[in-house]
Coordinates of C-alpha atoms and ligand atoms in Angstrom, one line a residue:
M1 CA -19.0 35.8 -16.6
T2 CA -20.5 32.4 -17.3
G3 CA -22.7 29.9 -15.4
I4 CA -24.8 30.4 -12.3
S5 CA -25.4 27.3 -10.2
D6 CA -26.3 26.7 -6.6
T7 CA -23.0 25.1 -5.7
L8 CA -19.6 25.1 -7.4
I9 CA -17.3 22.3 -6.2
I10 CA -13.6 22.7 -6.7
G11 CA -12.0 19.3 -7.3
G12 CA -13.5 16.2 -8.8
G13 CA -12.0 13.5 -6.5
I14 CA -14.1 11.1 -4.5
I15 CA -14.7 13.8 -1.8
G16 CA -16.0 16.4 -4.3
L17 CA -18.0 13.9 -6.2
L18 CA -19.7 12.2 -3.2
T19 CA -20.6 15.6 -1.9
A20 CA -22.0 16.5 -5.3
R21 CA -24.2 13.4 -5.1
E22 CA -25.4 14.4 -1.6
L23 CA -26.2 17.9 -2.8
V24 CA -28.0 17.0 -6.0
Q25 CA -30.2 14.6 -4.0
T26 CA -31.3 17.5 -1.9
G27 CA -32.3 19.4 -5.1
Q28 CA -29.3 21.6 -5.5
S29 CA -27.8 22.2 -8.9
V30 CA -24.1 21.4 -8.8
T31 CA -21.1 22.0 -11.0
V32 CA -17.8 20.4 -10.4
L33 CA -14.7 22.2 -11.6
E34 CA -11.8 19.8 -12.3
R35 CA -8.3 20.8 -13.3
N36 CA -7.4 17.5 -15.2
N37 CA -8.9 16.3 -18.4
G38 CA -11.4 14.2 -16.4
A39 CA -12.5 13.8 -12.8
G40 CA -11.3 11.1 -10.4
L41 CA -7.8 10.8 -11.8
E42 CA -5.7 11.7 -8.8
S43 CA -5.5 10.1 -5.4
S44 CA -9.0 8.7 -5.7
W45 CA -8.0 6.8 -8.8
A46 CA -4.6 5.7 -7.3
G47 CA -5.9 4.3 -4.0
G48 CA -6.6 0.8 -2.9
G49 CA -10.2 1.0 -2.0
I50 CA -9.9 -0.8 1.3
L51 CA -13.1 0.0 3.3
T52 CA -11.5 0.5 6.7
P53 CA -8.6 2.7 7.9
L54 CA -5.5 0.6 8.3
Y55 CA -5.0 -0.4 11.9
P56 CA -8.2 1.6 12.7
W57 CA -7.7 1.4 16.5
R58 CA -4.7 3.8 16.1
Y59 CA -7.0 6.6 14.9
P60 CA -9.1 9.1 17.0
E61 CA -12.8 8.7 17.4
S62 CA -13.6 11.3 14.9
V63 CA -12.1 9.1 12.2
T64 CA -13.9 6.0 13.5
N65 CA -17.2 7.8 13.4
L66 CA -16.8 8.6 9.7
S67 CA -15.8 5.1 8.9
V68 CA -18.9 3.7 10.6
I69 CA -21.0 5.7 8.1
G70 CA -18.9 4.3 5.2
H71 CA -19.0 0.7 6.5
K72 CA -22.8 0.8 6.8
N73 CA -23.5 2.5 3.5
Y74 CA -21.0 1.3 0.9
P75 CA -22.8 -2.0 -0.1
K76 CA -25.9 0.0 -0.9
L77 CA -24.0 2.8 -2.6
A78 CA -22.1 0.3 -4.8
D79 CA -25.4 -1.4 -5.7
D80 CA -27.2 1.8 -6.4
L81 CA -24.4 3.0 -8.7
L82 CA -24.3 -0.4 -10.5
Q83 CA -28.1 -0.2 -11.1
A84 CA -28.0 3.4 -12.2
T85 CA -25.0 3.2 -14.5
G86 CA -24.3 -0.4 -15.4
I87 CA -20.7 0.2 -14.2
D88 CA -19.8 -2.0 -11.3
P89 CA -17.7 -0.4 -8.5
E90 CA -16.7 -3.9 -7.6
Y91 CA -17.7 -3.8 -3.9
V92 CA -16.5 -7.1 -2.5
R93 CA -16.8 -8.1 1.2
S94 CA -13.3 -9.8 1.0
G95 CA -12.7 -9.7 4.8
H96 CA -9.4 -8.3 6.2
L97 CA -6.6 -10.3 7.8
V98 CA -4.2 -8.3 9.9
L99 CA -1.0 -10.2 10.6
D100 CA 0.4 -7.8 13.2
T101 CA -1.1 -8.9 16.4
E102 CA 0.8 -7.0 19.1
E103 CA -2.0 -4.5 19.7
Y104 CA -4.6 -7.0 20.7
D105 CA -6.3 -5.1 23.5
Q106 CA -6.5 -1.9 21.4
A107 CA -7.9 -3.8 18.4
K108 CA -10.4 -5.7 20.6
N109 CA -11.6 -2.5 22.3
W110 CA -11.9 -0.6 19.1
S111 CA -13.8 -3.5 17.5
K112 CA -16.3 -3.7 20.3
E113 CA -17.0 0.0 20.0
F114 CA -17.1 -0.1 16.2
S115 CA -19.6 -2.9 16.0
R116 CA -21.7 -1.2 18.7
K117 CA -21.8 1.9 16.5
V118 CA -22.5 0.0 13.4
S119 CA -25.1 -2.2 15.2
Q120 CA -25.2 -4.4 12.1
K121 CA -28.1 -6.8 11.6
D122 CA -25.5 -9.2 10.3
K123 CA -24.4 -11.1 13.3
T124 CA -21.1 -12.2 11.9
R125 CA -18.5 -11.4 14.5
F126 CA -16.7 -8.3 13.5
F127 CA -13.3 -9.3 14.9
T128 CA -11.6 -12.5 16.1
Q129 CA -8.0 -13.4 16.8
I130 CA -7.1 -16.6 14.9
G131 CA -4.2 -19.0 14.8
S132 CA -2.2 -20.6 11.9
K133 CA -4.7 -23.3 11.0
E134 CA -7.6 -20.8 10.6
I135 CA -5.3 -18.4 8.7
A136 CA -4.5 -21.2 6.3
R137 CA -8.2 -22.0 5.9
I138 CA -9.2 -18.4 5.3
E139 CA -6.3 -17.6 2.9
P140 CA -4.4 -20.7 1.8
E141 CA -1.9 -18.6 -0.2
L142 CA -0.4 -17.0 2.8
S143 CA 3.1 -17.8 4.0
E144 CA 3.3 -20.4 6.9
N145 CA 5.4 -17.8 8.8
F146 CA 2.3 -16.3 10.3
L147 CA 1.0 -17.9 13.6
N148 CA -1.6 -15.4 14.6
A149 CA -3.9 -12.9 12.9
F150 CA -6.8 -10.5 13.5
W151 CA -9.7 -11.4 11.3
F152 CA -12.3 -8.9 10.2
P153 CA -14.7 -10.8 8.1
T154 CA -17.1 -8.0 7.2
I155 CA -14.5 -5.5 5.8
G156 CA -14.9 -4.9 2.1
Q157 CA -13.2 -3.1 -0.8
I158 CA -14.2 -1.2 -3.9
R159 CA -12.0 -0.9 -7.1
N160 CA -11.1 2.7 -7.4
P161 CA -11.1 3.3 -11.2
C162 CA -14.5 1.5 -11.5
M163 CA -15.9 3.3 -8.5
M164 CA -14.9 6.7 -10.0
K165 CA -16.3 5.9 -13.5
S166 CA -19.5 4.7 -12.0
L167 CA -19.9 7.7 -9.7
I168 CA -19.1 10.2 -12.5
K169 CA -21.7 8.6 -14.8
D170 CA -24.3 8.6 -12.0
L171 CA -23.7 12.3 -11.4
I172 CA -24.0 13.1 -15.0
L173 CA -27.3 11.2 -15.2
K174 CA -28.5 13.2 -12.1
G175 CA -27.7 16.4 -13.9
V176 CA -24.4 17.4 -12.3
K177 CA -22.1 19.2 -14.6
I178 CA -18.5 18.1 -14.5
I179 CA -16.2 20.5 -16.3
P180 CA -12.7 19.2 -17.1
H181 CA -9.7 21.5 -17.8
A182 CA -11.1 24.0 -15.3
C183 CA -8.3 24.8 -12.9
V184 CA -9.4 27.2 -10.2
D185 CA -6.6 29.7 -9.8
K186 CA -8.1 32.3 -7.5
I187 CA -11.1 32.7 -5.1
N188 CA -12.6 36.1 -5.3
T189 CA -14.2 37.5 -2.1
D190 CA -16.3 40.5 -1.1
A191 CA -18.0 41.5 2.1
G192 CA -17.7 38.2 3.9
R193 CA -18.6 36.0 0.9
V194 CA -17.0 34.3 -2.0
V195 CA -18.3 36.0 -5.1
S196 CA -16.6 34.0 -7.9
V197 CA -13.7 31.9 -8.8
E198 CA -11.2 32.4 -11.6
T199 CA -10.6 29.3 -13.7
S200 CA -8.6 28.4 -16.8
K201 CA -12.0 28.5 -18.5
G202 CA -13.1 31.9 -17.3
K203 CA -14.8 33.3 -14.2
R204 CA -17.6 31.3 -12.5
S205 CA -20.1 32.2 -9.8
A206 CA -22.5 30.3 -7.5
D207 CA -24.4 30.7 -4.2
N208 CA -22.1 28.3 -2.5
Y209 CA -18.6 26.9 -3.0
L210 CA -17.0 23.7 -1.8
L211 CA -13.2 23.3 -1.8
A212 CA -12.4 19.6 -2.2
A213 CA -9.1 19.8 -4.1
G214 CA -7.4 17.0 -2.2
A215 CA -3.6 17.5 -1.7
W216 CA -3.9 20.9 -3.6
S217 CA -6.5 22.4 -1.2
A218 CA -4.1 24.3 1.1
S219 CA -2.4 26.4 -1.6
L220 CA -5.8 27.7 -2.9
L221 CA -6.9 28.5 0.6
N222 CA -3.8 30.3 1.5
E223 CA -4.7 33.4 -0.3
T224 CA -8.0 33.6 1.6
G225 CA -6.0 34.1 4.8
V226 CA -6.4 30.6 6.2
S227 CA -3.7 28.0 6.4
L228 CA -5.0 24.4 6.0
D229 CA -2.9 21.7 7.5
V230 CA -3.0 19.5 4.3
E231 CA 0.1 18.4 2.4
P232 CA 0.8 15.8 -0.4
V233 CA 2.0 12.4 0.8
R234 CA 3.0 10.1 -2.1
G235 CA 1.8 6.5 -2.1
Q236 CA 3.2 4.0 -4.6
M237 CA 1.6 0.7 -5.6
I238 CA 2.5 -2.3 -7.7
L239 CA 0.0 -4.6 -9.5
F240 CA 0.5 -8.3 -9.8
K241 CA -1.5 -10.4 -12.3
T242 CA -2.6 -13.9 -11.1
E243 CA -5.5 -16.1 -12.0
P244 CA -9.0 -15.0 -10.7
G245 CA -9.8 -16.4 -7.3
R246 CA -6.2 -17.3 -6.4
M247 CA -6.3 -15.0 -3.4
R248 CA -9.5 -13.6 -1.8
R249 CA -8.7 -11.6 1.3
I250 CA -7.2 -8.2 2.0
I251 CA -4.0 -8.9 3.9
M252 CA -2.0 -6.4 6.1
N253 CA 1.4 -7.0 7.5
N254 CA 4.0 -4.5 8.9
G255 CA 2.4 -1.5 7.2
K256 CA 2.1 -3.1 3.8
Y257 CA -1.0 -4.7 2.2
L258 CA -2.3 -7.0 -0.6
I259 CA -5.7 -6.4 -2.2
P260 CA -7.0 -9.1 -4.5
R261 CA -9.4 -8.0 -7.2
K262 CA -12.1 -10.1 -8.7
D263 CA -10.2 -10.6 -12.0
G264 CA -7.0 -11.9 -10.4
H265 CA -5.1 -8.7 -10.2
I266 CA -3.5 -8.1 -6.8
L267 CA -2.5 -4.7 -5.6
A268 CA 0.5 -4.4 -3.3
G269 CA 0.8 -1.1 -1.4
S270 CA 1.8 1.2 -0.4
T271 CA 4.6 3.7 0.4
L272 CA 4.3 6.8 2.6
E273 CA 6.6 9.5 1.2
Y274 CA 6.9 13.2 2.0
V275 CA 8.3 14.4 -1.4
G276 CA 6.0 17.3 -2.3
F277 CA 3.9 17.3 -5.5
N278 CA 6.0 14.6 -7.1
K279 CA 4.2 11.6 -8.6
E280 CA 7.2 9.8 -10.0
I281 CA 7.5 6.1 -9.4
T282 CA 10.8 4.7 -8.1
D283 CA 12.8 1.4 -8.2
A284 CA 13.2 1.5 -4.4
A285 CA 9.5 1.5 -3.9
Y286 CA 9.1 -1.3 -6.4
Q287 CA 11.6 -3.4 -4.4
E288 CA 10.1 -2.6 -1.1
L289 CA 6.5 -3.4 -2.2
W290 CA 7.6 -6.6 -4.1
Q291 CA 9.5 -8.0 -1.1
A292 CA 6.7 -7.2 1.3
A293 CA 4.2 -8.9 -1.0
V294 CA 6.3 -12.0 -1.5
Y295 CA 6.9 -12.3 2.2
M296 CA 3.1 -12.4 2.8
A297 CA 2.2 -14.6 -0.2
P298 CA 5.2 -16.5 -1.6
F299 CA 3.5 -17.6 -4.8
L300 CA 3.7 -13.9 -6.0
E301 CA 7.4 -14.4 -6.6
H302 CA 6.4 -16.0 -9.9
A303 CA 3.6 -13.6 -10.8
P304 CA 4.2 -10.8 -13.3
V305 CA 4.1 -7.2 -12.1
V306 CA 2.0 -5.5 -14.8
K307 CA 1.9 -1.9 -13.4
Q308 CA 3.3 0.6 -10.9
W309 CA 1.9 4.0 -10.1
A310 CA 1.8 6.7 -7.5
G311 CA -0.8 9.0 -6.1
L312 CA -0.7 12.1 -3.8
R313 CA -2.8 11.7 -0.7
P314 CA -4.1 14.8 1.1
G315 CA -2.1 14.3 4.3
S316 CA -3.3 15.7 7.5
K317 CA -2.5 15.6 11.2
D318 CA -3.7 12.3 12.7
G319 CA -5.6 11.6 9.5
I320 CA -8.5 13.8 10.6
P321 CA -10.1 15.7 7.7
T322 CA -11.2 19.3 7.8
I323 CA -14.9 19.6 7.1
D324 CA -15.8 23.1 8.0
R325 CA -17.0 26.5 6.9
H326 CA -14.4 29.1 6.1
P327 CA -14.0 31.4 9.2
D328 CA -14.4 34.6 7.1
F329 CA -16.5 33.5 4.1
E330 CA -19.7 31.9 5.1
N331 CA -20.6 30.4 1.6
L332 CA -17.3 28.5 1.4
V333 CA -17.1 25.0 2.8
I334 CA -13.8 23.0 3.0
C335 CA -13.7 19.3 2.8
S336 CA -10.1 18.0 2.6
G337 CA -7.3 16.1 4.4
H338 CA -8.6 12.5 4.3
F339 CA -5.0 11.2 4.0
R340 CA -5.0 7.4 3.8
N341 CA -8.7 6.9 4.2
G342 CA -10.7 9.2 1.8
V343 CA -12.6 6.3 0.2
I344 CA -14.0 4.9 3.5
L345 CA -14.4 8.3 5.2
G346 CA -15.8 10.0 2.0
L347 CA -19.4 9.1 2.5
G348 CA -19.7 10.4 6.0
S349 CA -17.6 13.5 5.1
A350 CA -19.9 14.2 2.1
Q351 CA -23.0 14.1 4.3
I352 CA -21.5 16.6 6.7
A353 CA -20.1 18.9 3.9
A354 CA -23.5 18.9 2.2
E355 CA -25.2 19.7 5.4
L356 CA -22.9 22.7 5.9
V357 CA -23.5 23.9 2.4
N358 CA -27.3 23.5 2.8
E359 CA -27.6 25.0 6.2
P360 CA -25.5 28.2 6.3
S361 CA -26.7 28.9 9.8
S362 CA -25.6 25.5 11.2
N363 CA -23.3 25.9 14.1
K364 CA -21.1 23.0 13.0
S365 CA -18.1 25.1 12.5
K366 CA -14.9 26.4 14.0
I367 CA -16.8 28.4 16.6
D368 CA -17.8 25.1 18.2
P369 CA -14.8 23.9 20.2
E370 CA -16.2 20.4 20.4
Y371 CA -16.5 20.0 16.6
P372 CA -13.9 17.4 15.6
Y373 CA -13.4 18.4 11.9
S374 CA -12.8 22.1 12.6
I375 CA -10.5 24.2 10.5
M376 CA -8.9 25.9 13.5
Ligands
LIG401 C1 -1.6 4.6 -2.9 C2 -2.8 5.1 -2.2 C3 -3.6 4.1 -1.5 C4 -4.8 4.5 -0.9 N1 -5.6 3.5 -0.4 C5 -6.8 3.8 0.2 C6 -7.6 2.8 0.7 O1 -7.4 1.7 0.6 N2 -8.8 3.2 1.3 C7 -9.1 4.5 1.5 O2 -10.2 4.8 2.1 N3 -8.3 5.5 1.0 C8 -7.1 5.2 0.4 N4 -6.3 6.2 -0.1 C9 -6.6 7.6 0.2 C10 -7.7 8.1 -0.7 O3 -7.4 7.7 -2.0 C11 -7.7 9.7 -0.6 O4 -7.8 10.0 0.8 C12 -8.8 10.3 -1.4 O5 -8.8 9.8 -2.7 C13 -8.8 11.8 -1.3 O6 -9.8 12.2 -2.2 P1 -9.9 13.8 -2.6 O7 -11.1 13.9 -3.4 O8 -9.8 14.6 -1.4 O9 -8.6 14.0 -3.4 P2 -8.2 13.7 -5.0 O10 -8.7 12.3 -5.4 O11 -6.8 13.9 -5.1 O12 -9.1 14.7 -5.8 C14 -8.8 16.1 -5.8 C15 -9.2 16.6 -7.1 O13 -9.1 18.0 -7.1 C16 -8.5 18.4 -8.4 N5 -7.9 19.8 -8.2 C17 -6.8 20.1 -7.5 N6 -6.6 21.4 -7.6 C18 -7.6 21.9 -8.4 C19 -7.9 23.3 -8.8 N7 -7.1 24.3 -8.4 N8 -8.9 23.4 -9.6 C20 -9.7 22.4 -10.0 N9 -9.5 21.1 -9.6 C21 -8.4 20.9 -8.8 C22 -7.5 17.4 -8.7 O14 -7.1 17.3 -10.0 C23 -8.2 16.1 -8.2 O15 -9.0 15.5 -9.2 C24 -5.2 5.8 -0.8 C25 -4.4 6.8 -1.5 C26 -3.2 6.4 -2.2 C27 -2.5 7.4 -2.9

């Protein structure tokens, strides 16, 4: 048997890594076991990095509450990571234009509640409805078809691959061990506790365990007698290359979005496909994303598409993640099921997960019927 550490984290996606950061800051020693040849190469790499749920008013309050924490803390996190590592996660407060405006009352009520919870010092209005002139001023590249929009000027983005590289380097500098090619195949238990995990690199033990294996979490948990409602949901993206600064805002229309990066790349996403653990890209998705992108911003018709990819989101019911202690094994915490929003919800989730790991006696668990991230 090798390696004793306070906490072993299964899965090096954004959820496992942000929780590692919380834990190491409270003095824990942390090891992350990652199946791939590096951390942060699955959904957390593939995602768009929009720092709000899409159409956030459609989500339950438990999701809004986690996104409040993300909204408040991302600018500082990105800055801290840049200072510590020299790698810029490319946080940009791009603002977010939503071109579907049928749900005005819901959006307005949600925004009111959200800004109250954020209680930002910044007095920029969090939400306004705007007309075609203002749309053209805010994002001149948009099609003239759009007569109304919701405008969220304070919503930002990060660039996933940069964020993941920066976070990984920061953790290594803080003493977290990240072990690649360490696929956890089995969780060994005895007398109400997890005692070790079997990995492709041998057996490992710790005081505490955190399961943050994204779309793969449910199968590992199955053999511990718990069924987790998390399944893979494929999302495909295409990437346009344009000149830097040509577009600046995150745009959303009819379920599809455009995310302009600092260097002129523009992501167009994304599909929502229930096809199991299949990360293939398809021509049909390319066409769907390309057409939606060109409908929003006609100049993209002439821009080259330089990449297409797919990622597997950890899909869950209503997008509510499970952040809870295992009902039978007190030193196993589960943090998974962030579906379309793991980047923005990750910070709040990591805080809760770290608290559960650090305070085994905490009653935030399935035994509390009011607890919104319960495993039951
Ligand atoms: C196309 C797309 C667009 C998205 N856009 C956004 C967005 O704009 N904003 C937003 O907030 N969210 C977005 N998301 C969602 C977000 O990316 C996910 O919710 C988030 O990345 C989930 O993080 P995770 O750490 O749970 O999972 P993952 O990133 O998938 O990480 C899980 C890790 O666990 C590892 N693992 C699995 N099994 C094992 C094992 N047995 N042993 C060891 N390691 C294991 C995996 O290799 C992986 O590295 C998007 C996702 C996709 C696919």
